[in-house]
């Protein structure tokens, strides 16, 4: 068990022993993993991929149930933010770098696939293609940047317009984003973990209520309870400044304190909360007496922050972290706010 796998020569078969569900996106997966062509920049291909992705997501509840058996390893991933090279080199490579003979790995991505970095298109098309072909192995939840009001400002709209010479693909991607699940309950032999992009809200008390939450209605619903719960799942942050809840300085969601975290964990019988959403210098950070974990998987965020990225591996023995530096130390990033630069975005 000391040897490791290497990427197969045919990278369209991301999983060696899991049959693809459709087979129609294997060539796209290969092209993107090879990082050598731009054949994926085809609007009809993107539209068809979105159609198939939407049909897969319609079968999933708002709260995902992910079971980690004694033979499984689940890779939990925080923000990626268009850093495609790091996604391929450090995150998806966990599938190839596992000990020889061990089962193939599952992945849970906690949102913020796009914006800030230069390759949100490539990130989202590869993750969509993997999800469509391997729906029981790849799990995606929504982040606050999977939203038209955010991604029109922080880079994804501009990137799509540059690459497709049209904003139609951006609009279609956003129609699929609203279908993404909002959280996951990870049940492993050693612990149970509640995972979401942002965090808690005063209105979120019962995990079971998430299963039937009408996630597509977020942003247009008259149901204040729904809006507050989803605001929290996408935008909230832990804090040491209050014990319970206060409104978030981000302008959406809440900051939640240690008492709120402990009460939520106790009431829902989870060991800790795992979330993304915030840069942390080491790629991961525990707060709230180790009841709240932040994982951030975009190293050297925006090309200037010098932070490490990290992922969490969950298996029968518990959990551990893998840290990594950026593949490209001085990677080009998209400007932080296009709204101030182009009248097109006003």
CSV table of C-alpha atoms in Angstrom, one decimal:
chain,number,residue,atom,x,y,z
A,1,UNK,CA,0.0,0.0,0.0
A,2,UNK,CA,3.0,2.3,-0.1
A,3,UNK,CA,2.8,3.0,-3.9
A,4,UNK,CA,0.5,5.7,-5.3
A,5,UNK,CA,-1.6,6.0,-8.4
A,6,UNK,CA,-0.7,8.3,-11.2
A,7,UNK,CA,-3.1,9.9,-13.6
A,8,UNK,CA,-4.1,7.4,-16.3
A,9,UNK,CA,-3.1,8.1,-19.9
A,10,UNK,CA,-6.8,8.4,-20.7
A,11,UNK,CA,-7.8,11.1,-18.3
A,12,UNK,CA,-11.4,11.0,-19.6
A,13,UNK,CA,-11.8,8.1,-17.2
A,14,UNK,CA,-11.4,10.0,-14.0
A,15,UNK,CA,-12.6,7.0,-12.1
A,16,UNK,CA,-11.1,3.6,-13.0
A,17,UNK,CA,-13.8,1.4,-11.5
A,18,UNK,CA,-16.9,3.6,-11.6
A,19,UNK,CA,-18.9,3.5,-14.8
A,20,UNK,CA,-19.8,6.9,-16.3
A,21,UNK,CA,-23.5,7.6,-16.1
A,22,UNK,CA,-23.9,9.0,-19.7
A,23,UNK,CA,-20.5,8.8,-21.4
A,24,UNK,CA,-21.2,12.0,-23.4
A,25,UNK,CA,-18.8,14.3,-21.5
A,26,UNK,CA,-15.7,12.0,-21.2
A,27,UNK,CA,-13.9,13.8,-24.0
A,28,UNK,CA,-14.7,17.2,-22.4
A,29,UNK,CA,-13.2,15.9,-19.1
A,30,UNK,CA,-10.1,14.8,-20.9
A,31,UNK,CA,-9.7,18.1,-22.7
A,32,UNK,CA,-10.1,20.1,-19.5
A,33,UNK,CA,-7.8,17.9,-17.5
A,34,UNK,CA,-5.1,18.1,-20.2
A,35,UNK,CA,-5.4,21.9,-20.2
A,36,UNK,CA,-4.1,22.0,-23.8
A,37,UNK,CA,-7.0,23.1,-25.9
A,38,UNK,CA,-9.9,25.6,-25.9
A,39,UNK,CA,-12.4,23.2,-27.6
A,40,UNK,CA,-14.6,23.5,-24.5
A,41,UNK,CA,-15.4,27.1,-25.3
A,42,UNK,CA,-18.5,26.2,-27.3
A,43,UNK,CA,-21.8,27.7,-26.3
A,44,UNK,CA,-23.9,24.8,-27.5
A,45,UNK,CA,-21.7,22.4,-25.5
A,46,UNK,CA,-22.0,24.6,-22.4
A,47,UNK,CA,-25.8,24.8,-22.9
A,48,UNK,CA,-26.1,21.0,-23.2
A,49,UNK,CA,-23.9,20.4,-20.2
A,50,UNK,CA,-26.1,22.8,-18.2
A,51,UNK,CA,-29.3,21.0,-19.3
A,52,UNK,CA,-27.9,17.6,-18.2
A,53,UNK,CA,-26.5,19.1,-14.9
A,54,UNK,CA,-29.9,20.5,-14.1
A,55,UNK,CA,-31.6,17.2,-14.6
A,56,UNK,CA,-29.1,15.5,-12.2
A,57,UNK,CA,-29.6,18.2,-9.5
A,58,UNK,CA,-33.4,17.8,-9.7
A,59,UNK,CA,-32.9,14.4,-8.1
A,60,UNK,CA,-31.1,15.8,-5.1
A,61,UNK,CA,-32.5,17.3,-2.0
A,62,UNK,CA,-31.5,20.7,-0.6
A,63,UNK,CA,-29.6,18.8,2.2
A,64,UNK,CA,-27.3,16.1,0.8
A,65,UNK,CA,-26.8,12.9,2.8
A,66,UNK,CA,-23.3,11.7,2.3
A,67,UNK,CA,-22.3,8.5,4.1
A,68,UNK,CA,-18.6,7.7,4.5
A,69,UNK,CA,-18.1,3.9,5.0
A,70,UNK,CA,-15.1,2.1,6.4
A,71,UNK,CA,-13.8,1.9,2.9
A,72,UNK,CA,-14.4,5.5,1.8
A,73,UNK,CA,-12.5,8.7,1.8
A,74,UNK,CA,-14.4,11.9,1.2
A,75,UNK,CA,-12.4,14.9,0.1
A,76,UNK,CA,-14.0,18.2,1.4
A,77,UNK,CA,-13.1,21.3,-0.6
A,78,UNK,CA,-13.6,24.9,0.2
A,79,UNK,CA,-13.6,27.9,-2.2
A,80,UNK,CA,-11.9,27.4,-5.5
A,81,UNK,CA,-12.6,30.7,-7.2
A,82,UNK,CA,-11.6,30.0,-10.7
A,83,UNK,CA,-8.1,28.7,-9.8
A,84,UNK,CA,-8.3,25.8,-12.3
A,85,UNK,CA,-4.7,24.8,-12.1
A,86,UNK,CA,-4.9,24.3,-8.4
A,87,UNK,CA,-8.1,22.4,-8.7
A,88,UNK,CA,-6.5,19.9,-11.1
A,89,UNK,CA,-3.0,19.7,-9.4
A,90,UNK,CA,-3.9,19.7,-5.7
A,91,UNK,CA,-7.6,18.7,-5.4
A,92,UNK,CA,-8.7,16.3,-8.1
A,93,UNK,CA,-5.3,14.7,-7.9
A,94,UNK,CA,-6.4,13.2,-4.6
A,95,UNK,CA,-8.1,10.6,-6.7
A,96,UNK,CA,-4.8,9.6,-8.3
A,97,UNK,CA,-2.6,10.1,-5.2
A,98,UNK,CA,-4.6,7.7,-3.0
A,99,UNK,CA,-2.8,4.5,-1.8
A,100,UNK,CA,-2.7,1.8,-4.5
A,101,UNK,CA,-5.6,-0.6,-4.1
A,102,UNK,CA,-7.7,1.8,-2.0
A,103,UNK,CA,-11.2,2.7,-3.1
A,104,UNK,CA,-11.8,5.6,-5.3
A,105,UNK,CA,-12.4,8.9,-3.6
A,106,UNK,CA,-15.6,11.0,-3.3
A,107,UNK,CA,-15.5,14.8,-3.4
A,108,UNK,CA,-17.7,17.4,-1.7
A,109,UNK,CA,-17.2,21.0,-3.0
A,110,UNK,CA,-18.6,23.7,-0.7
A,111,UNK,CA,-19.3,26.4,-3.4
A,112,UNK,CA,-17.6,29.5,-4.7
A,113,UNK,CA,-16.4,27.9,-7.9
A,114,UNK,CA,-16.3,31.1,-9.9
A,115,UNK,CA,-15.2,34.8,-9.6
A,116,UNK,CA,-11.9,36.3,-8.6
A,117,UNK,CA,-9.7,33.8,-10.4
A,118,UNK,CA,-9.2,33.6,-14.2
A,119,UNK,CA,-10.7,30.2,-15.0
A,120,UNK,CA,-14.2,30.0,-13.5
A,121,UNK,CA,-15.5,28.7,-16.9
A,122,UNK,CA,-13.1,25.8,-16.8
A,123,UNK,CA,-13.7,25.1,-13.2
A,124,UNK,CA,-17.5,25.0,-13.5
A,125,UNK,CA,-17.5,23.0,-16.8
A,126,UNK,CA,-15.2,20.4,-15.4
A,127,UNK,CA,-17.1,20.0,-12.1
A,128,UNK,CA,-20.4,19.9,-14.0
A,129,UNK,CA,-19.1,17.2,-16.4
A,130,UNK,CA,-17.7,15.1,-13.5
A,131,UNK,CA,-21.0,15.5,-11.6
A,132,UNK,CA,-23.1,14.4,-14.6
A,133,UNK,CA,-20.9,11.4,-15.3
A,134,UNK,CA,-20.3,10.4,-11.7
A,135,UNK,CA,-23.3,11.7,-9.7
A,136,UNK,CA,-22.7,9.3,-6.7
A,137,UNK,CA,-19.0,10.4,-6.3
A,138,UNK,CA,-19.1,14.2,-6.9
A,139,UNK,CA,-21.2,16.5,-4.7
A,140,UNK,CA,-21.5,20.2,-5.2
A,141,UNK,CA,-23.2,22.8,-2.9
A,142,UNK,CA,-23.9,26.4,-3.7
A,143,UNK,CA,-21.7,29.3,-2.5
A,144,UNK,CA,-22.6,33.0,-2.4
A,145,UNK,CA,-20.7,33.6,-5.7
A,146,UNK,CA,-23.0,31.2,-7.5
A,147,UNK,CA,-25.4,34.1,-7.9
A,148,UNK,CA,-26.0,36.6,-10.7
A,149,UNK,CA,-25.9,39.6,-8.4
A,150,UNK,CA,-22.4,38.6,-7.2
A,151,UNK,CA,-20.9,37.1,-10.3
A,152,UNK,CA,-21.8,40.0,-12.5
A,153,UNK,CA,-19.5,42.2,-10.4
A,154,UNK,CA,-16.6,39.9,-9.3
A,155,UNK,CA,-15.4,38.5,-12.6
A,156,UNK,CA,-17.4,35.6,-13.9
A,157,UNK,CA,-19.7,37.6,-16.2
A,158,UNK,CA,-16.7,39.4,-17.8
A,159,UNK,CA,-14.9,36.1,-18.1
A,160,UNK,CA,-17.8,34.3,-19.8
A,161,UNK,CA,-18.3,37.3,-22.2
A,162,UNK,CA,-14.6,37.2,-23.1
A,163,UNK,CA,-14.5,33.5,-23.7
A,164,UNK,CA,-17.8,32.9,-25.4
A,165,UNK,CA,-18.3,36.4,-26.9
A,166,UNK,CA,-21.8,36.3,-25.3
A,167,UNK,CA,-23.4,36.5,-21.9
A,168,UNK,CA,-26.0,33.8,-22.8
A,169,UNK,CA,-23.8,31.0,-21.2
A,170,UNK,CA,-23.4,33.1,-18.0
A,171,UNK,CA,-27.2,33.4,-17.8
A,172,UNK,CA,-27.6,29.6,-18.3
A,173,UNK,CA,-24.9,28.8,-15.7
A,174,UNK,CA,-26.8,30.9,-13.2
A,175,UNK,CA,-30.0,29.1,-13.9
A,176,UNK,CA,-28.3,25.9,-12.9
A,177,UNK,CA,-26.6,27.5,-9.8
A,178,UNK,CA,-30.0,28.0,-8.2
A,179,UNK,CA,-30.6,24.2,-8.4
A,180,UNK,CA,-27.5,23.4,-6.4
A,181,UNK,CA,-28.0,21.8,-2.9
A,182,UNK,CA,-27.3,24.2,-0.1
A,183,UNK,CA,-25.7,21.9,2.5
A,184,UNK,CA,-24.6,18.4,3.3
A,185,UNK,CA,-24.8,16.1,6.3
A,186,UNK,CA,-21.7,13.9,6.3
A,187,UNK,CA,-22.0,10.8,8.4
A,188,UNK,CA,-18.7,9.0,8.9
A,189,UNK,CA,-17.6,6.3,11.3
A,190,UNK,CA,-15.9,8.7,13.7
A,191,UNK,CA,-18.0,11.9,13.4
A,192,UNK,CA,-21.1,13.5,11.9
A,193,UNK,CA,-20.4,16.9,10.1
A,194,UNK,CA,-22.8,19.6,8.9
A,195,UNK,CA,-21.3,21.2,5.8
A,196,UNK,CA,-22.3,24.4,4.0
A,197,UNK,CA,-20.6,27.3,2.3
A,198,UNK,CA,-21.4,30.0,4.9
A,199,UNK,CA,-23.0,29.1,8.1
A,200,UNK,CA,-25.9,29.5,10.5
A,201,UNK,CA,-28.8,31.8,11.0
A,202,UNK,CA,-31.3,32.1,13.9
A,203,UNK,CA,-34.0,30.6,11.7
A,204,UNK,CA,-32.1,27.4,11.0
A,205,UNK,CA,-32.8,25.1,13.9
A,206,UNK,CA,-33.9,21.8,12.4
A,207,UNK,CA,-31.8,20.1,9.7
A,208,UNK,CA,-34.8,18.0,8.5
A,209,UNK,CA,-36.6,21.2,7.4
A,210,UNK,CA,-33.8,21.8,4.9
A,211,UNK,CA,-34.6,18.7,2.9
A,212,UNK,CA,-37.8,20.2,1.5
A,213,UNK,CA,-36.7,23.8,1.4
A,214,UNK,CA,-37.6,25.4,-2.0
A,215,UNK,CA,-34.0,26.5,-2.9
A,216,UNK,CA,-35.0,27.7,-6.4
A,217,UNK,CA,-37.2,30.3,-4.8
A,218,UNK,CA,-34.4,32.0,-2.9
A,219,UNK,CA,-34.1,35.7,-3.9
A,220,UNK,CA,-37.7,35.9,-5.2
A,221,UNK,CA,-39.7,34.5,-2.3
A,222,UNK,CA,-42.0,36.3,0.0
A,223,UNK,CA,-41.1,33.8,2.7
A,224,UNK,CA,-38.8,35.7,5.0
A,225,UNK,CA,-37.8,32.5,6.9
A,226,UNK,CA,-36.6,30.9,3.7
A,227,UNK,CA,-34.6,34.0,2.7
A,228,UNK,CA,-32.9,34.2,6.1
A,229,UNK,CA,-32.0,30.5,6.2
A,230,UNK,CA,-30.4,30.6,2.7
A,231,UNK,CA,-28.7,33.9,3.5
A,232,UNK,CA,-27.1,32.2,6.4
A,233,UNK,CA,-26.1,29.1,4.5
A,234,UNK,CA,-24.4,31.2,1.8
A,235,UNK,CA,-23.1,34.3,3.6
A,236,UNK,CA,-22.8,33.8,7.4
A,237,UNK,CA,-19.4,33.8,9.3
A,238,UNK,CA,-18.3,32.7,12.7
A,239,UNK,CA,-17.3,35.3,15.2
A,240,UNK,CA,-15.7,35.7,18.6
A,241,UNK,CA,-17.4,39.0,19.2
A,242,UNK,CA,-20.9,37.7,20.1
A,243,UNK,CA,-22.2,34.5,21.6
A,244,UNK,CA,-25.3,34.2,19.5
A,245,UNK,CA,-26.2,36.1,16.3
A,246,UNK,CA,-25.7,39.6,14.8
A,247,UNK,CA,-26.2,40.9,11.3
A,248,UNK,CA,-23.1,40.4,9.1
A,249,UNK,CA,-21.1,43.4,8.0
A,250,UNK,CA,-21.0,41.8,4.5
A,251,UNK,CA,-24.6,43.1,4.2
A,252,UNK,CA,-26.1,39.6,4.0
A,253,UNK,CA,-26.4,36.7,6.4
A,254,UNK,CA,-25.2,36.7,10.0
A,255,UNK,CA,-22.2,36.4,12.2
A,256,UNK,CA,-22.7,33.6,14.7
A,257,UNK,CA,-21.0,33.0,18.0
A,258,UNK,CA,-19.8,30.0,20.0
A,259,UNK,CA,-23.1,29.5,21.9
A,260,UNK,CA,-25.0,29.5,18.6
A,261,UNK,CA,-22.6,26.9,17.1
A,262,UNK,CA,-22.7,24.6,20.2
A,263,UNK,CA,-26.5,24.8,20.4
A,264,UNK,CA,-26.9,23.9,16.7
A,265,UNK,CA,-24.4,21.0,17.0
A,266,UNK,CA,-26.1,19.7,20.2
A,267,UNK,CA,-29.7,20.0,18.8
A,268,UNK,CA,-28.8,18.3,15.5
A,269,UNK,CA,-26.4,15.7,16.9
A,270,UNK,CA,-23.5,16.8,14.7
A,271,UNK,CA,-19.9,16.9,16.0
A,272,UNK,CA,-18.9,20.1,14.2
A,273,UNK,CA,-19.7,22.5,11.4
A,274,UNK,CA,-17.5,22.6,8.3
A,275,UNK,CA,-17.8,25.7,6.1
A,276,UNK,CA,-15.8,27.7,3.5
A,277,UNK,CA,-16.3,31.3,2.6
A,278,UNK,CA,-13.4,32.9,4.4
A,279,UNK,CA,-9.7,33.1,3.5
A,280,UNK,CA,-7.5,31.6,6.2
A,281,UNK,CA,-3.7,31.8,6.1
A,282,UNK,CA,-3.1,28.0,6.6
A,283,UNK,CA,-6.0,26.9,4.4
A,284,UNK,CA,-8.1,25.7,7.4
A,285,UNK,CA,-8.9,27.0,10.9
A,286,UNK,CA,-11.0,25.8,13.8
A,287,UNK,CA,-12.9,28.2,16.0
A,288,UNK,CA,-15.7,28.0,18.6
A,289,UNK,CA,-13.9,25.4,20.7
A,290,UNK,CA,-13.2,23.2,17.6
A,291,UNK,CA,-16.9,23.1,16.8
A,292,UNK,CA,-16.6,25.3,13.7
A,293,UNK,CA,-14.1,24.6,10.9
A,294,UNK,CA,-13.3,26.8,7.9
A,295,UNK,CA,-11.7,25.2,4.9
A,296,UNK,CA,-10.4,27.5,2.1
A,297,UNK,CA,-9.0,25.8,-1.0
A,298,UNK,CA,-7.7,28.7,-3.2
A,299,UNK,CA,-4.0,29.2,-2.4
A,300,UNK,CA,-2.4,32.6,-2.9
A,301,UNK,CA,-6.0,34.0,-3.3
A,302,UNK,CA,-6.3,36.6,-6.0
A,303,UNK,CA,-2.5,36.2,-6.6
A,304,UNK,CA,-1.5,38.4,-3.8
A,305,UNK,CA,-2.6,36.9,-0.4
A,306,UNK,CA,0.2,34.3,0.0
A,307,UNK,CA,-2.1,31.9,1.9
A,308,UNK,CA,-2.0,28.2,1.7
A,309,UNK,CA,-5.0,26.2,0.4
A,310,UNK,CA,-6.3,23.1,2.1
A,311,UNK,CA,-8.7,20.3,1.8
A,312,UNK,CA,-10.1,17.9,4.5
A,313,UNK,CA,-10.0,14.1,4.1
A,314,UNK,CA,-12.7,12.2,6.0
A,315,UNK,CA,-12.4,8.5,6.5
A,316,UNK,CA,-12.9,5.7,9.0
A,317,UNK,CA,-10.2,7.0,11.2
A,318,UNK,CA,-11.5,10.5,11.5
A,319,UNK,CA,-10.2,13.5,9.4
A,320,UNK,CA,-7.0,15.1,8.4
A,321,UNK,CA,-5.9,18.1,6.3
A,322,UNK,CA,-3.8,18.4,3.2
A,323,UNK,CA,-2.2,21.9,2.6
A,324,UNK,CA,-0.8,23.2,-0.6
A,325,UNK,CA,0.7,26.2,-2.3
A,326,UNK,CA,-0.4,27.7,-5.5
A,327,UNK,CA,0.7,26.1,-8.7
A,328,UNK,CA,1.3,29.6,-10.2
A,329,UNK,CA,2.8,31.9,-7.6
A,330,UNK,CA,1.9,35.0,-9.6
A,331,UNK,CA,-1.2,33.7,-11.3
A,332,UNK,CA,-3.2,36.3,-13.2
A,333,UNK,CA,-6.5,37.2,-11.5
A,334,UNK,CA,-9.5,39.1,-12.7
A,335,UNK,CA,-10.0,42.5,-11.1
A,336,UNK,CA,-11.9,42.5,-7.8
A,337,UNK,CA,-14.7,44.7,-9.0
A,338,UNK,CA,-15.5,45.1,-12.6
A,339,UNK,CA,-18.4,47.4,-11.8
A,340,UNK,CA,-16.1,50.3,-11.3
A,341,UNK,CA,-14.3,49.7,-14.6
A,342,UNK,CA,-16.9,49.0,-17.2
A,343,UNK,CA,-20.2,50.8,-17.8
A,344,UNK,CA,-21.5,47.5,-19.2
A,345,UNK,CA,-21.9,46.3,-15.6
A,346,UNK,CA,-23.7,49.2,-14.2
